[in-house]
Tab-separated table of C-alpha atoms in Angstrom:
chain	number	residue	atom	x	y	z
A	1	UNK	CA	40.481	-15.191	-41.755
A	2	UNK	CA	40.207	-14.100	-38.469
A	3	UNK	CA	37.827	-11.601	-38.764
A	4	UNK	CA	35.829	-13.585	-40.739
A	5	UNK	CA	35.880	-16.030	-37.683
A	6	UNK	CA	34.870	-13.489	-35.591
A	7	UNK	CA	31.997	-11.976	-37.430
A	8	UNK	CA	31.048	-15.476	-37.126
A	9	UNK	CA	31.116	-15.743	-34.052
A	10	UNK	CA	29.739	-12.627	-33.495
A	11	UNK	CA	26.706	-13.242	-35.061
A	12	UNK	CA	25.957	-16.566	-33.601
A	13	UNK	CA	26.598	-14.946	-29.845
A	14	UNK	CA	23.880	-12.244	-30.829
A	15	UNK	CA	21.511	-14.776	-32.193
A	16	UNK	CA	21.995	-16.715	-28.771
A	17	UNK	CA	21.569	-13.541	-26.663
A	18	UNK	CA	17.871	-12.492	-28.561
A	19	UNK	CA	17.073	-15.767	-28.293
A	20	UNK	CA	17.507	-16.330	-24.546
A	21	UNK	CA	15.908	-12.220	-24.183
A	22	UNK	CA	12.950	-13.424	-26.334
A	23	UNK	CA	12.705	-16.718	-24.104
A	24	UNK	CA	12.484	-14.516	-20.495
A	25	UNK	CA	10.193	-11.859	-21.675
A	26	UNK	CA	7.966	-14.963	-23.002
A	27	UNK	CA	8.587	-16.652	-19.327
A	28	UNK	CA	7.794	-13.554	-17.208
A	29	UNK	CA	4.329	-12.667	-19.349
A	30	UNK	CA	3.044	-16.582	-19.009
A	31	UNK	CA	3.626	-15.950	-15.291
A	32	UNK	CA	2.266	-13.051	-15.348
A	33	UNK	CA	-0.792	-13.996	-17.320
A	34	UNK	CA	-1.227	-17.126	-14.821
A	35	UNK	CA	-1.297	-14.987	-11.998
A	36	UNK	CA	-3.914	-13.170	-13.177
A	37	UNK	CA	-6.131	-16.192	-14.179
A	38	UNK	CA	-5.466	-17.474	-10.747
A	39	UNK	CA	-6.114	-14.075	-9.029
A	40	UNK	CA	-9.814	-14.480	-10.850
A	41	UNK	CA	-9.923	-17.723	-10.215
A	42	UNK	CA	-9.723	-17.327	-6.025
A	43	UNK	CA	-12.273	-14.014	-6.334
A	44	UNK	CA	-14.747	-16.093	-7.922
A	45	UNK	CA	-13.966	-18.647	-5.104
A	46	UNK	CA	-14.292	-16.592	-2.830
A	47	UNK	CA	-17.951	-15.786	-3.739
A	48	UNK	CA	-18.763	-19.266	-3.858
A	49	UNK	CA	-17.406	-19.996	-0.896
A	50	UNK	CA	-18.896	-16.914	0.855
A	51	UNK	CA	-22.122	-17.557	-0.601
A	52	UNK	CA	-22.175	-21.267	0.794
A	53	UNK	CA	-21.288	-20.042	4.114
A	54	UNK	CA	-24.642	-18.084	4.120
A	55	UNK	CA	-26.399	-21.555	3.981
A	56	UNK	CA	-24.986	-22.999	7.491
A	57	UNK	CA	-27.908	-23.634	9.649
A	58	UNK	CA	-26.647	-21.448	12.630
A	59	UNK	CA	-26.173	-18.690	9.961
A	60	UNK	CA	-29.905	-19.125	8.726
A	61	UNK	CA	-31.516	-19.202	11.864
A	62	UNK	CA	-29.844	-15.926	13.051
A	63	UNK	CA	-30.632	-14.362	9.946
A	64	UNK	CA	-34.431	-15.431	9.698
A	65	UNK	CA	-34.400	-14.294	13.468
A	66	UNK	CA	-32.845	-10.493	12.363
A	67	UNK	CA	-35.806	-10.712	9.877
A	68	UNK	CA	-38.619	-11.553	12.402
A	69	UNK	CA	-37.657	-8.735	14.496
A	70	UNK	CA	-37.189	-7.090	11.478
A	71	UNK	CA	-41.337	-7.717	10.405
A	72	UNK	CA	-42.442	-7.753	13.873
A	73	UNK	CA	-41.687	-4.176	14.595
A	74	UNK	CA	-42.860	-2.818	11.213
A	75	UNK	CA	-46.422	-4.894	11.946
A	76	UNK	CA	-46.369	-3.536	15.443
A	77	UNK	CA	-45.345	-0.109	14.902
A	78	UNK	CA	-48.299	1.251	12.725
A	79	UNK	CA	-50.742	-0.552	15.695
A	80	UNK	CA	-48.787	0.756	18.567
A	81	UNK	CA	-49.080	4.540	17.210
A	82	UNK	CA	-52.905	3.981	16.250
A	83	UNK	CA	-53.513	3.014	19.456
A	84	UNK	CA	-51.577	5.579	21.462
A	85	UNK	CA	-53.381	7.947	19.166
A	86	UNK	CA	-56.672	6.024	20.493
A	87	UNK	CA	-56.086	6.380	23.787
A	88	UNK	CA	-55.126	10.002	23.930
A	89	UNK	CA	-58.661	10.866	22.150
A	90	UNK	CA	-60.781	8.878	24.275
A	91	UNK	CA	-59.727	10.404	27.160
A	92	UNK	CA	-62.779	10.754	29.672
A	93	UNK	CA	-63.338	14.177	30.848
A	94	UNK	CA	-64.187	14.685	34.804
A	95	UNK	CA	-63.760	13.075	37.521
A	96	UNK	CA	-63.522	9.307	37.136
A	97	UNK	CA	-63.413	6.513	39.716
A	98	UNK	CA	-59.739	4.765	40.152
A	99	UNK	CA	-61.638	1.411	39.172
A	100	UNK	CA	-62.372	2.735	35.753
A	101	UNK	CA	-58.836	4.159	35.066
A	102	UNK	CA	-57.737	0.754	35.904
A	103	UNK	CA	-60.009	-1.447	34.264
A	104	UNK	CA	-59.192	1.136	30.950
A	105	UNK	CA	-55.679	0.715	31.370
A	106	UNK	CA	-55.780	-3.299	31.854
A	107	UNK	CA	-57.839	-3.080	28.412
A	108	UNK	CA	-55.041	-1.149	27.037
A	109	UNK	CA	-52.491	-3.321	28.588
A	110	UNK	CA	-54.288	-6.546	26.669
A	111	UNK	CA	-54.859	-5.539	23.679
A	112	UNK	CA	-51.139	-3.394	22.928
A	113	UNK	CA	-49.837	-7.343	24.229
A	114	UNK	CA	-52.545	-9.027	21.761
A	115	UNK	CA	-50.958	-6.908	18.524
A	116	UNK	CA	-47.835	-7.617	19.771
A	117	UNK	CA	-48.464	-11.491	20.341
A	118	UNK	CA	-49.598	-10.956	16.770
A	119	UNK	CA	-46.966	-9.016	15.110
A	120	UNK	CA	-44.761	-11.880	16.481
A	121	UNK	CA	-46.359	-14.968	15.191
A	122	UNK	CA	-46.695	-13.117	11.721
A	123	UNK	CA	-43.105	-12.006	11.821
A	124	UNK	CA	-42.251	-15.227	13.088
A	125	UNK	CA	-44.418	-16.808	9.905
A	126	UNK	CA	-43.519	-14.675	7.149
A	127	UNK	CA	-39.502	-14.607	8.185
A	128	UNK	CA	-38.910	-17.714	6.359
A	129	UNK	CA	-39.935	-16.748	3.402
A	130	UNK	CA	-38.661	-13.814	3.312
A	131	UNK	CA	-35.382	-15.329	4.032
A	132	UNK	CA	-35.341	-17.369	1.153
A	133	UNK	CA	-36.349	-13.939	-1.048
A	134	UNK	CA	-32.945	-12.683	0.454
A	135	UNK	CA	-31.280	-15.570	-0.624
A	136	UNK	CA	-32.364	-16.053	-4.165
A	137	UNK	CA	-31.476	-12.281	-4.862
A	138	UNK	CA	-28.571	-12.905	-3.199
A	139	UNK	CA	-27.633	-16.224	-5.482
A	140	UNK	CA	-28.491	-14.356	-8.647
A	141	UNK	CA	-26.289	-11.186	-7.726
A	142	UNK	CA	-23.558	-13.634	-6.739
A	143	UNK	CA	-23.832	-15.755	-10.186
A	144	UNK	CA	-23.922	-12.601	-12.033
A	145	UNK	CA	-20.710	-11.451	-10.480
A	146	UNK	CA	-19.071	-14.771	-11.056
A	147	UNK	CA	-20.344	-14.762	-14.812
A	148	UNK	CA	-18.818	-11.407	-15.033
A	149	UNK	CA	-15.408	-12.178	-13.512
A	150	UNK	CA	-15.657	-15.201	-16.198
A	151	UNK	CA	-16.531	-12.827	-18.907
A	152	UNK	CA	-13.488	-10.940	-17.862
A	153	UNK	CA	-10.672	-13.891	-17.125
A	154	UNK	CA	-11.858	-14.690	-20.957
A	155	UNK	CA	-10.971	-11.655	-21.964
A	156	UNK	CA	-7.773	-11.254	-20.207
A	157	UNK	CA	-6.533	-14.772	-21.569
A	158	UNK	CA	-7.195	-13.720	-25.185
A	159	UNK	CA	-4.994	-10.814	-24.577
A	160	UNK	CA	-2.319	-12.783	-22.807
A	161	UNK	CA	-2.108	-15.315	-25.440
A	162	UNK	CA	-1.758	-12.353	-27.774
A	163	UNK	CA	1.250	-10.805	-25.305
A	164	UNK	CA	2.812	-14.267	-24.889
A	165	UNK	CA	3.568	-15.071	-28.515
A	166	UNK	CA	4.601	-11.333	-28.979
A	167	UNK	CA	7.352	-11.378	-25.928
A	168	UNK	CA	8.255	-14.605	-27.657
A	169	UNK	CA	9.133	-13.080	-30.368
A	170	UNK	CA	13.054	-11.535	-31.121
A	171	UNK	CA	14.325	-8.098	-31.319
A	172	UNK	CA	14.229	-7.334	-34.502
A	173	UNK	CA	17.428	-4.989	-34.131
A	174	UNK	CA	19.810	-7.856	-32.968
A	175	UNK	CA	18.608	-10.567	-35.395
A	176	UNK	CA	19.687	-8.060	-38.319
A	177	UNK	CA	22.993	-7.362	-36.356
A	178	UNK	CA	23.406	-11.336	-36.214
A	179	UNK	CA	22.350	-12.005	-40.237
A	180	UNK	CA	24.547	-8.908	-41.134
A	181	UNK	CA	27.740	-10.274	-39.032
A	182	UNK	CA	26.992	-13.682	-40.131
A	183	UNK	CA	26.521	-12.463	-43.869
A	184	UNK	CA	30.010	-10.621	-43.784
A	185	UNK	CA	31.695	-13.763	-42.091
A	186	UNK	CA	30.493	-15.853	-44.848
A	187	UNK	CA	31.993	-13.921	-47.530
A	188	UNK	CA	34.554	-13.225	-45.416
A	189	UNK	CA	35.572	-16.358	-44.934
A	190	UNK	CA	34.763	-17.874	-48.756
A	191	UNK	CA	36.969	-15.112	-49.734
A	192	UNK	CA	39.860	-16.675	-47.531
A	193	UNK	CA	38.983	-19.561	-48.455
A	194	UNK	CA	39.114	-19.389	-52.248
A	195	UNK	CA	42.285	-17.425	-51.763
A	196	UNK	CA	43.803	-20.117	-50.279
A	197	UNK	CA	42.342	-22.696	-52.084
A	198	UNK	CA	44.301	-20.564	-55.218
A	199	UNK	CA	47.496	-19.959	-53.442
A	200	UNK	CA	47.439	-23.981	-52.916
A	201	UNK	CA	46.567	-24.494	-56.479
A	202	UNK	CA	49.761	-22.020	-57.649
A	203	UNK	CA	51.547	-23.452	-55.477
A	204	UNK	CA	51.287	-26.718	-56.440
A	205	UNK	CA	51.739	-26.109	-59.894
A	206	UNK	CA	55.176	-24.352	-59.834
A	207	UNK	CA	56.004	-27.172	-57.765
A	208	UNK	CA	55.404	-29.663	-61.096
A	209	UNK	CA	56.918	-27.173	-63.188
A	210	UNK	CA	60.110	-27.500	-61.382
C-alpha cells in the first residue's frame, strides 16, 4: 500500500511542479511581450514629442532664419558672379581719370548692395513658406513612421499572444509521468484495497463459523 501511496503522491508532486513551470514561462513571456509594447509605445512618443518640439516659437524663428540665409545666398550668388563677370569685361582700356574709377566703383558698390537688399527681403519673404514645406514633409515622414511602428507593435502582439498561451501550456513529458504514476497508484492501491477488503471479509466469516 505504500507504494501505491507513493506513486500517488508522486504523481500529484509532478503535476504541481509542470504546473507552477508552465505558470513562470507564461509570467516571464507576458513581461516580456509588455516590454516590448511599451518599448514601441515610448519610440512612437518620442516622435511625437520630438515633432511638437519643432513647433516652439523660438525653434521656428531660428529655423525660418537658417532658411532666409539659406534663400538669400542662393538669390544673391548667381547676381554677385554675373556681376563680377560684368565688371571684369567692361573694363575701360587707357588711361582713365580717378573720378571715373570712383564714380564706376560707387555704381558697383550700389547696385551689388541693391541685389543684396533684394535677395534679403525675398529670402526674408519666401522663408516662411518654405518653412512650413519643411514641416509638412516633416509631419508626413513622422506619421508614416509612427503608422509603421503601429503596424509593427500589431504584429508583435499577435505573436505574443500566440507565445503566451504556448508557455502556458505543460510539458508534455511530466504530465504523462504524473497520469502514468497516478494510473499505477490507482490500481495500486484498489488492488490493496480489495485485498483487504477480502482478507476482512474471510476473516469475518471464520469468525461466525467458530
Amino acid at each position: 500500500m505504500w507504494g501505491a501511496i507513493a506513486a500517488l503522491v508522486a504523481s500529484a508532486a509532478l503535476q504541481q511542479i509542470n504546473t507552477s513551470m508552465a505558470a513562470s514561462r507564461q509570467q516571464k513571456a507576458t513581461r516580456e511581450a509588455m516590454k516590448r509594447q511599451r518599448d514601441y509605445q515610448m519610440r512612437a512618443e518620442k516622435i511625437a514629442m520630438d515633432n511638437a518640439q519643432e513647433y516652439r516659437t523660438d525653434t521656428r524663428e531660428k529655423k525660418q532664419d537658417e532658411i532666409a540665409d539659406e534663400l538669400t545666398q542662393t538669390y544673391f550668388r548667381p547676381v554677385e558672379a554675373a556681376q563680377t563677370e560684368h565688371a571684369a569685361a567692361s573694363r575701360t582700356q587707357g588711361d582713365v581719370s580717378q573720378d571715373y574709377l570712383n564714380a564706376k566703383s560707387a555704381s558697383d558698390s550700389r547696385q551689388m548692395n541693391s541685389a543684396k537688399e533684394l535677395a534679403t527681403l525675398l529670402g526674408r519673404k519666401n522663408s516662411a513658406n518654405r518653412l512650413r514645406q519643411y514641416e509638412a514633409i516633416d509631419m508626413a515622414d513622422n506619421a508614416s513612421e509612427i503608422a509603421r511602428l503601429n503596424d509593427y507593435a500589431n504584429r508583435m502582439y499577435n505573436v505574443d499572444s500566440y507565445a503566451i498561451k504556448a508557455a502556458g501550456q505543460g510539458n508534455p513529458f511530466l504530465q504523462i509521468g504524473s497520469e502514468v504514476l497516478g494510473g499505477y497508484g490507482g490500481v495500486m492501491l484498489g488492488n490493496e484495497l480489495d485485498k483487504l477488503v477480502k482478507d476482512s471479509v474471510k476473516s469475518a466469516g471464520g469468525v461466525a463459523t467458530k
